[in-house]
Coordinates of C-alpha atoms and ligand atoms in Angstrom, one line a residue:
M1156 CA -85.0 163.5 27.3
D1157 CA -88.0 163.3 24.5
G1158 CA -87.4 161.1 21.7
K1159 CA -84.2 162.0 19.8
Y1160 CA -83.7 165.4 22.0
W1161 CA -82.2 166.0 25.3
N1162 CA -84.0 169.3 25.6
R1163 CA -86.4 169.4 22.5
K1164 CA -87.7 173.0 23.4
I1165 CA -84.3 174.2 23.9
E1166 CA -82.8 172.4 21.1
T1167 CA -85.7 173.3 18.2
M1168 CA -86.4 176.9 19.5
P1169 CA -87.4 178.9 16.4
R1170 CA -84.2 181.2 15.7
Q1171 CA -86.0 184.4 16.3
D1172 CA -86.7 182.7 20.0
I1173 CA -82.7 181.8 19.9
K1174 CA -82.0 185.6 19.4
N1175 CA -84.4 187.2 21.6
Y1176 CA -83.1 184.7 24.4
Q1177 CA -79.5 185.6 23.1
L1178 CA -79.8 189.2 23.4
Q1179 CA -81.5 189.2 27.4
K1180 CA -78.5 186.9 28.3
L1181 CA -76.1 189.2 26.8
K1182 CA -77.5 192.1 28.5
E1183 CA -77.4 190.6 32.0
Q1184 CA -73.8 189.2 31.1
V1185 CA -72.5 192.9 29.8
N1186 CA -73.7 194.2 33.3
Y1187 CA -72.2 191.4 35.1
C1188 CA -68.8 191.8 33.5
Y1189 CA -69.0 196.1 34.3
E1190 CA -69.8 195.7 37.8
K1191 CA -68.0 192.7 39.0
S1192 CA -64.7 192.5 36.4
N1193 CA -62.0 195.0 36.8
F1194 CA -60.7 193.6 33.2
Y1195 CA -63.7 194.3 31.6
R1196 CA -64.7 197.1 33.2
K1197 CA -61.3 198.5 32.4
K1198 CA -62.0 197.5 28.7
F1199 CA -64.9 199.6 28.4
D1200 CA -64.3 202.4 30.1
A1201 CA -61.0 202.5 27.8
I1202 CA -63.5 203.2 25.0
N1203 CA -66.3 204.8 27.2
L1204 CA -68.6 202.0 26.5
K1205 CA -71.7 201.2 28.9
P1206 CA -73.2 198.2 29.3
K1207 CA -77.0 200.4 28.2
D1208 CA -75.0 200.6 24.7
I1209 CA -75.7 197.1 24.4
Q1210 CA -79.0 197.0 23.1
T1211 CA -79.3 194.5 20.0
I1212 CA -77.2 191.3 19.0
E1213 CA -75.5 193.6 16.8
D1214 CA -74.2 195.8 19.7
L1215 CA -72.2 193.2 20.8
Q1216 CA -69.5 194.6 18.0
K1217 CA -68.8 197.6 20.2
I1218 CA -67.3 195.3 22.5
P1219 CA -63.3 194.5 22.1
F1220 CA -62.4 191.0 21.6
T1221 CA -60.8 189.1 24.6
V1222 CA -57.5 187.0 23.8
K1223 CA -55.6 184.3 24.8
S1224 CA -53.1 186.7 26.2
D1225 CA -55.2 188.5 28.2
L1226 CA -55.8 185.3 30.2
K1227 CA -51.9 184.2 29.9
D1228 CA -51.2 187.7 31.5
N1229 CA -54.0 187.4 34.1
Y1230 CA -52.3 184.4 35.2
P1231 CA -53.5 182.6 37.6
L1232 CA -56.8 183.6 38.5
G1233 CA -56.7 187.6 37.7
M1234 CA -59.7 187.2 35.0
V1235 CA -62.1 185.2 37.9
T1236 CA -65.1 187.9 38.1
A1237 CA -67.1 185.7 40.5
S1238 CA -65.7 185.8 44.2
P1239 CA -62.9 183.4 45.1
S1240 CA -65.0 181.4 47.7
E1241 CA -67.6 180.3 44.5
I1242 CA -64.7 178.7 42.4
V1243 CA -65.1 174.9 42.7
E1244 CA -63.0 173.6 40.3
V1245 CA -60.0 174.5 37.9
H1246 CA -59.0 173.0 34.5
A1247 CA -56.2 173.9 32.4
S1248 CA -55.1 173.6 29.1
S1249 CA -52.3 172.2 27.5
G1250 CA -50.3 175.2 26.1
T1251 CA -46.7 174.3 25.5
T1252 CA -45.0 177.6 26.0
G1253 CA -45.7 180.0 28.9
N1254 CA -48.7 179.9 31.4
P1255 CA -51.4 177.6 30.9
I1256 CA -54.5 178.5 30.0
I1257 CA -56.4 178.3 33.4
G1258 CA -60.5 177.8 33.5
A1259 CA -62.1 178.3 36.6
Y1260 CA -65.7 176.8 37.0
T1261 CA -68.3 178.2 39.9
Q1262 CA -71.1 175.4 40.4
N1263 CA -73.3 177.3 38.1
D1264 CA -70.5 176.7 35.9
I1265 CA -70.0 173.0 36.5
E1266 CA -73.8 172.4 36.1
I1267 CA -74.1 174.0 32.7
W1268 CA -71.2 172.3 31.5
Q1269 CA -72.7 169.1 32.7
E1270 CA -76.1 170.0 30.8
L1271 CA -74.4 170.8 27.7
M1272 CA -72.2 167.5 28.0
A1273 CA -75.2 165.7 28.3
R1274 CA -77.1 167.3 25.7
S1275 CA -74.0 166.7 23.0
I1276 CA -73.7 163.2 24.2
Y1277 CA -77.4 162.6 24.1
T1278 CA -77.2 164.2 20.5
T1279 CA -74.7 161.4 19.4
G1280 CA -77.5 158.8 20.1
G1281 CA -75.8 158.5 23.8
R1282 CA -78.6 156.9 26.1
P1283 CA -78.7 155.6 29.7
Q1284 CA -78.5 151.7 28.8
D1285 CA -74.9 152.6 27.1
V1286 CA -71.3 151.9 28.3
I1287 CA -69.1 155.1 27.9
H1288 CA -65.3 154.5 27.4
I1289 CA -63.7 157.4 28.1
A1290 CA -60.2 157.8 26.9
Y1291 CA -59.6 161.4 27.4
G1292 CA -57.1 162.6 29.9
Y1293 CA -58.8 162.8 33.2
G1294 CA -57.4 165.8 35.2
L1295 CA -56.5 169.4 34.0
F1296 CA -57.3 168.5 30.7
T1297 CA -61.3 169.3 30.4
G1298 CA -61.6 166.4 28.4
G1299 CA -61.9 163.2 30.8
F1300 CA -64.3 165.4 33.3
G1301 CA -66.2 166.9 30.4
F1302 CA -67.4 163.7 29.1
H1303 CA -67.7 162.0 32.8
Y1304 CA -70.1 164.7 33.9
G1305 CA -72.0 164.1 30.7
A1306 CA -72.4 160.7 30.7
Q1307 CA -73.5 160.6 34.2
K1308 CA -76.2 163.4 33.7
I1309 CA -77.6 160.9 31.2
G1310 CA -77.2 157.9 33.4
A1311 CA -75.1 155.5 31.2
K1312 CA -72.5 153.4 32.7
I1313 CA -68.8 155.2 32.7
V1314 CA -65.7 153.4 32.4
P1315 CA -63.2 156.3 33.4
A1316 CA -60.1 154.8 31.5
S1317 CA -58.2 158.1 31.2
S1318 CA -55.2 158.2 28.8
G1319 CA -52.7 155.3 28.5
M1320 CA -52.3 151.3 29.3
T1321 CA -53.6 150.9 25.6
Q1322 CA -53.7 147.0 25.9
R1323 CA -56.0 147.4 29.1
Q1324 CA -58.1 149.8 28.1
I1325 CA -58.5 147.0 24.7
K1326 CA -59.4 144.4 26.9
L1327 CA -61.7 146.7 28.9
M1328 CA -63.5 148.0 26.0
K1329 CA -64.0 143.9 25.6
D1330 CA -64.9 142.7 28.5
L1331 CA -67.1 145.5 29.9
E1332 CA -69.1 145.3 26.3
V1333 CA -68.5 149.1 25.5
T1334 CA -70.8 150.4 23.2
M1335 CA -69.1 154.5 23.0
L1336 CA -65.8 155.7 23.1
A1337 CA -64.7 159.3 23.7
C1338 CA -61.2 160.0 22.9
T1339 CA -59.1 162.2 20.5
P1340 CA -58.9 160.8 17.0
S1341 CA -55.3 160.1 17.0
F1342 CA -55.6 157.9 19.9
A1343 CA -58.6 156.4 18.0
V1344 CA -56.2 155.5 15.4
Y1345 CA -53.7 154.2 17.6
L1346 CA -55.9 152.3 19.5
S1347 CA -57.5 150.6 15.8
E1348 CA -54.0 149.4 15.1
A1349 CA -53.6 148.6 18.7
M1350 CA -56.1 146.4 18.2
T1351 CA -54.8 145.0 15.1
Q1352 CA -51.7 143.7 16.6
E1353 CA -53.8 142.1 19.6
G1354 CA -55.8 140.6 17.4
V1355 CA -59.0 142.1 18.3
D1356 CA -61.5 142.8 15.5
P1357 CA -63.4 145.9 16.8
K1358 CA -66.4 144.7 14.2
K1359 CA -66.6 141.1 15.7
D1360 CA -65.1 141.0 19.1
L1361 CA -66.6 144.4 20.6
K1362 CA -70.1 146.2 21.1
L1363 CA -68.6 149.7 20.2
K1364 CA -71.3 151.4 18.2
R1365 CA -70.0 155.0 18.0
G1366 CA -67.4 157.5 18.6
M1367 CA -67.2 160.8 20.3
F1368 CA -63.8 162.4 18.7
G1369 CA -62.4 165.8 19.2
A1370 CA -60.0 167.9 20.7
E1371 CA -57.7 168.4 17.6
P1372 CA -58.6 168.7 14.1
W1373 CA -59.2 165.6 11.9
S1374 CA -59.6 165.3 8.3
S1375 CA -62.5 163.8 6.5
K1376 CA -59.9 160.7 5.7
I1377 CA -58.7 160.1 9.2
R1378 CA -62.3 159.8 9.7
E1379 CA -63.3 157.4 7.1
R1380 CA -60.3 155.0 8.1
I1381 CA -61.6 155.0 11.6
E1382 CA -65.3 154.5 10.8
Q1383 CA -64.1 151.7 8.3
E1384 CA -61.5 149.9 10.7
M1385 CA -63.6 149.9 13.9
G1386 CA -67.3 149.4 11.9
I1387 CA -68.6 152.5 14.2
E1388 CA -70.5 155.7 13.3
T1389 CA -68.4 158.7 14.5
F1390 CA -69.2 162.5 15.9
D1391 CA -66.9 165.7 16.2
I1392 CA -67.5 167.5 19.1
Y1393 CA -65.7 170.4 19.8
G1394 CA -64.4 173.1 22.7
L1395 CA -62.3 174.7 24.6
T1396 CA -60.8 175.5 28.2
E1397 CA -61.8 178.8 28.1
L1398 CA -65.3 178.2 27.5
C1399 CA -66.2 175.2 29.7
G1400 CA -64.2 172.3 27.2
P1401 CA -65.9 170.1 25.0
G1402 CA -69.5 170.8 25.1
V1403 CA -69.7 173.9 23.1
S1404 CA -70.6 172.2 19.8
I1405 CA -71.7 168.9 18.6
E1406 CA -72.0 167.2 15.0
C1407 CA -75.8 165.4 14.8
E1408 CA -76.9 162.4 13.2
E1409 CA -76.9 164.2 10.0
H1410 CA -73.4 164.7 10.4
T1411 CA -73.6 168.4 8.5
G1412 CA -71.4 170.3 11.0
L1413 CA -71.6 171.0 14.4
H1414 CA -74.4 172.5 16.4
V1415 CA -73.3 175.6 18.6
W1416 CA -75.5 175.6 21.4
E1417 CA -76.5 179.2 20.8
D1418 CA -78.6 179.1 24.3
H1419 CA -75.3 179.0 26.2
F1420 CA -72.8 181.1 23.4
I1421 CA -73.1 183.6 20.6
V1422 CA -70.8 182.7 18.1
E1423 CA -69.1 184.9 15.2
T1424 CA -66.5 184.3 12.5
I1425 CA -64.0 187.1 12.0
D1426 CA -61.6 188.2 9.5
P1427 CA -58.3 186.8 11.9
D1428 CA -55.8 189.7 10.0
T1429 CA -58.5 192.7 10.4
G1430 CA -60.8 191.4 13.3
E1431 CA -63.8 192.6 10.6
V1432 CA -66.9 190.5 11.3
L1433 CA -67.9 188.4 8.4
A1434 CA -71.2 187.7 6.8
E1435 CA -72.5 184.5 8.0
G1436 CA -71.4 181.2 5.8
K1437 CA -67.7 182.8 5.2
E1438 CA -65.3 181.4 6.6
G1439 CA -62.8 182.8 9.2
E1440 CA -61.6 182.9 12.9
L1441 CA -64.5 182.0 15.4
V1442 CA -65.0 184.2 18.2
F1443 CA -67.4 183.1 21.2
T1444 CA -69.2 185.2 23.8
A1445 CA -70.2 182.9 26.9
L1446 CA -73.6 184.0 28.1
T1447 CA -74.0 182.2 31.1
K1448 CA -70.3 181.4 32.4
T1449 CA -69.7 183.2 36.0
G1450 CA -66.3 182.2 37.2
I1451 CA -64.0 183.4 34.1
P1452 CA -66.8 185.6 31.9
M1453 CA -65.9 185.2 28.0
L1454 CA -66.8 188.1 25.9
R1455 CA -65.8 188.1 22.3
Y1456 CA -63.2 185.8 22.6
R1457 CA -60.9 185.0 19.9
T1458 CA -60.1 181.3 19.5
R1459 CA -58.0 181.4 16.8
D1460 CA -59.8 178.3 15.1
I1461 CA -60.9 178.5 11.5
S1462 CA -64.5 177.5 10.5
K1463 CA -67.6 178.7 9.2
I1464 CA -71.2 178.9 10.4
D1465 CA -74.5 177.9 8.8
I1466 CA -77.8 179.1 10.4
N1467 CA -80.2 176.9 8.2
P1468 CA -82.4 174.6 9.7
C1469 CA -80.6 171.0 9.8
R1470 CA -82.7 168.4 8.5
C1471 CA -82.4 166.7 12.3
G1472 CA -84.9 169.5 13.6
R1473 CA -82.3 171.1 15.6
T1474 CA -82.3 175.2 15.0
H1475 CA -78.9 175.9 16.6
A1476 CA -76.6 177.2 14.2
R1477 CA -74.0 174.7 12.6
M1478 CA -70.4 175.0 12.3
T1479 CA -68.0 173.3 9.9
H1480 CA -65.3 170.9 11.3
I1481 CA -62.2 172.9 12.3
T1482 CA -59.8 173.2 9.1
G1483 CA -56.9 174.5 11.1
R1484 CA -55.9 177.4 13.5
T1485 CA -54.5 180.9 12.8
D1486 CA -51.2 179.7 14.6
D1487 CA -51.1 176.6 13.2
M1488 CA -50.5 177.6 10.0
L1489 CA -46.7 177.2 8.6
I1490 CA -45.4 179.6 5.9
I1491 CA -42.9 177.6 4.3
R1492 CA -40.7 179.6 1.6
G1493 CA -43.2 182.0 1.8
V1494 CA -46.5 179.6 1.4
N1495 CA -49.0 179.0 3.6
V1496 CA -49.3 175.2 4.8
F1497 CA -51.9 174.0 7.2
P1498 CA -50.9 170.6 9.2
S1499 CA -54.6 169.2 7.8
Q1500 CA -53.5 169.6 4.0
I1501 CA -50.5 167.3 4.8
E1502 CA -53.0 165.0 6.3
Y1503 CA -55.5 164.8 3.5
A1504 CA -52.4 164.3 1.2
V1505 CA -51.1 161.6 3.0
M1506 CA -54.4 159.4 3.7
D1507 CA -54.7 159.3 0.0
F1508 CA -52.6 156.4 0.1
S1509 CA -54.0 153.0 1.7
E1510 CA -50.0 151.7 1.7
L1511 CA -49.7 154.3 4.7
S1512 CA -50.4 154.4 8.1
A1513 CA -52.4 157.3 9.5
Q1514 CA -49.2 158.8 11.2
Y1515 CA -47.3 161.7 9.9
L1516 CA -44.5 164.6 11.0
I1517 CA -43.9 167.4 9.2
V1518 CA -40.4 168.9 9.9
V1519 CA -39.5 172.3 9.0
D1520 CA -36.3 173.6 9.2
R1521 CA -33.8 176.4 8.0
P1522 CA -30.1 175.2 8.3
G1523 CA -29.1 177.9 5.6
A1524 CA -31.2 180.4 3.7
L1525 CA -34.0 178.3 2.6
D1526 CA -36.3 176.3 4.5
T1527 CA -36.5 172.8 4.5
F1528 CA -39.5 170.9 4.5
T1529 CA -40.1 167.4 5.0
V1530 CA -42.9 165.0 5.6
K1531 CA -41.9 161.6 7.4
V1532 CA -44.6 159.1 6.6
E1533 CA -45.0 155.4 7.8
M1534 CA -46.3 152.3 5.9
T1535 CA -48.6 150.3 7.1
E1536 CA -47.5 147.1 8.5
K1537 CA -49.2 144.9 5.6
A1538 CA -47.9 147.4 2.9
A1539 CA -44.2 146.7 4.3
Q1540 CA -44.8 143.2 3.8
N1541 CA -45.4 143.4 0.3
S1542 CA -42.1 142.9 -1.8
Q1543 CA -44.2 143.9 -5.0
L1544 CA -44.4 147.5 -3.6
D1545 CA -42.3 149.5 -5.8
R1546 CA -41.6 152.2 -2.7
K1547 CA -39.3 154.9 -5.4
T1548 CA -42.9 155.5 -6.9
L1549 CA -44.4 155.4 -3.9
K1550 CA -42.4 158.5 -2.7
S1551 CA -43.2 160.3 -5.8
D1552 CA -46.4 159.5 -6.2
I1553 CA -46.8 161.1 -2.3
Q1554 CA -44.6 164.2 -3.6
K1555 CA -46.6 165.0 -6.4
R1556 CA -49.8 164.8 -4.0
I1557 CA -48.5 167.2 -1.9
H1558 CA -47.4 169.3 -4.1
I1559 CA -50.8 169.3 -6.0
I1560 CA -52.3 170.3 -2.6
T1561 CA -50.0 172.8 -0.9
G1562 CA -48.2 174.2 -4.2
I1563 CA -44.7 173.5 -2.5
S1564 CA -42.5 170.9 -2.9
A1565 CA -42.0 168.4 0.2
D1566 CA -38.9 165.6 0.7
V1567 CA -40.7 162.5 1.8
E1568 CA -39.2 160.4 3.9
I1569 CA -41.0 157.2 3.9
V1570 CA -40.2 155.6 7.4
Q1571 CA -40.5 151.6 9.0
Y1572 CA -44.0 151.1 10.6
G1573 CA -44.1 152.2 14.4
E1574 CA -41.6 154.7 13.9
L1575 CA -43.5 157.9 14.6
P1576 CA -44.3 158.7 17.7
R1577 CA -48.2 157.9 19.1
T1578 CA -49.9 159.9 21.1
E1579 CA -52.5 159.5 24.1
G1580 CA -53.8 162.9 24.0
K1581 CA -53.6 165.4 21.5
A1582 CA -51.0 164.6 18.3
K1583 CA -48.0 166.6 17.5
R1584 CA -48.0 166.8 14.2
V1585 CA -45.0 169.5 13.1
L1586 CA -41.5 169.9 14.4
D1587 CA -40.6 173.2 13.4
L1588 CA -36.9 173.7 14.1
R1589 CA -36.6 177.0 12.8
K1590 CA -38.2 178.7 16.1
G1591 CA -35.3 180.5 18.2
K1592 CA -33.5 180.3 14.5
M1593 CA -35.3 183.4 13.3
Ligands
LIG1847 O1 -59.4 170.4 23.6 C1 -61.5 170.7 24.8 C2 -62.2 169.6 24.0 C3 -62.0 168.0 24.9 C4 -62.9 169.3 23.0 C5 -62.4 166.8 24.3 C6 -63.3 168.2 22.4 C7 -63.4 166.8 23.2 P1 -58.3 172.8 24.9 O2 -57.1 172.0 25.5 O3 -58.3 173.9 25.5 O4 -59.6 172.0 25.0 O5 -58.2 172.9 23.6 C8 -58.7 173.7 22.7 O6 -58.3 172.4 20.7 O7 -59.2 176.0 20.3 C9 -59.0 173.6 18.8 O8 -57.9 174.1 18.4 C10 -58.9 172.0 19.5 N1 -60.1 171.5 19.6 C11 -61.2 170.9 20.3 N2 -62.1 170.5 19.7 C12 -61.7 170.7 18.5 C13 -62.4 169.4 17.4 C14 -60.3 170.9 24.4 N3 -63.3 169.0 17.3 C15 -58.4 173.9 21.2 N4 -61.9 169.9 16.1 C16 -59.6 174.7 20.6 C17 -60.8 170.4 15.9 C18 -60.8 171.2 18.3 N5 -60.3 171.1 16.7

């Protein structure tokens, strides 16, 4: 700990030093994979690639991508490269179909994850005197444990609330004078609503100052709402089970993107269709190489997350590249009547209306030859009580807004406040009833 940095030397390293360090670690990791992993050796041998062919960072591009299905096909532990007795913990992601994605950690991996989470929480201003309420699920999901390990290393006081029992969470936040909240943005919205219902004013009744939200995309407008309603500063945090969990990148106090911890990860952006590596600053799919992970090493892992990278110096003094907030996933994209639509676009449109709550659900179906596209939205409690409100005009204004943003027309259904499901983990925003019909 040194002023605002958890590790000043690493966080403010000149970029050339970062590159040199990455190259050294990359060569070590490639050797490790080639010697110890059947999976990677086979991939290398198939194209006659040898570890000695990796002599520069650019040579990374010679290595084939690793994809989600590699992990699913090798479920549960087929990609473990360390010896089985070295695995000390497993986590898994909440995939909806098929085998879950397993993360298997050696002691080395856990220690690195803890260090990266401590660094991340510290970057958002977390200090030993903070009381950190962790409302990410504890269990197979990496959210709860990731924050727990990091906060523990900082020496903060932890409230391991996990998910569920919203009313009790609010009581604990108040009674234990919680200063920082960690949960999904959708749960933060839910908590804020529940606080209003409980008659708790977060600005007056709580000591809450900051929130660390991630694990799902969230628009700038949802963010504004959370900040205004709770009176807090918010930070976006990113990560995935395949790489460690949360702690791959984090926003600093400048809020100009998320610093990718490049002493542990090399990040590339690619064209999701062709796999071509894109120039820095161009939007594409993020691909990560984990430089220090030993349980299940990841070389050029395709995340399906869409973002862009900026390597310019940040005003905070950190030199690690920044990624923009994730706008969506390549597999999130809906094709409705031939038009590409991202749920984040709908969120953006809906959040323009102060009469609406932050909940929405996109329902797509194909009862006949054509797709139907319905967006269900909810009035806020306050708007529902306003007898002057012209619902017809509101509905048509929402329809127009969605049309401007997506280019296609949607049916808008305004439902009663509280009718759309609230989630404690990642929100489910799309119901695609066409699946199985196509
Ligand atoms: O969601 C890890 C995590 C936990 C990150 C808590 C942040 C906070 P998985 O369950 O494996 O891991 O899901 C990973 O979630 O590929 C993204 O699509 C999405 N995701 C994670 N963080 C963000 C974020 C955790 N800040 C997948 N913004 C990733 C947008 C995010 N999407």
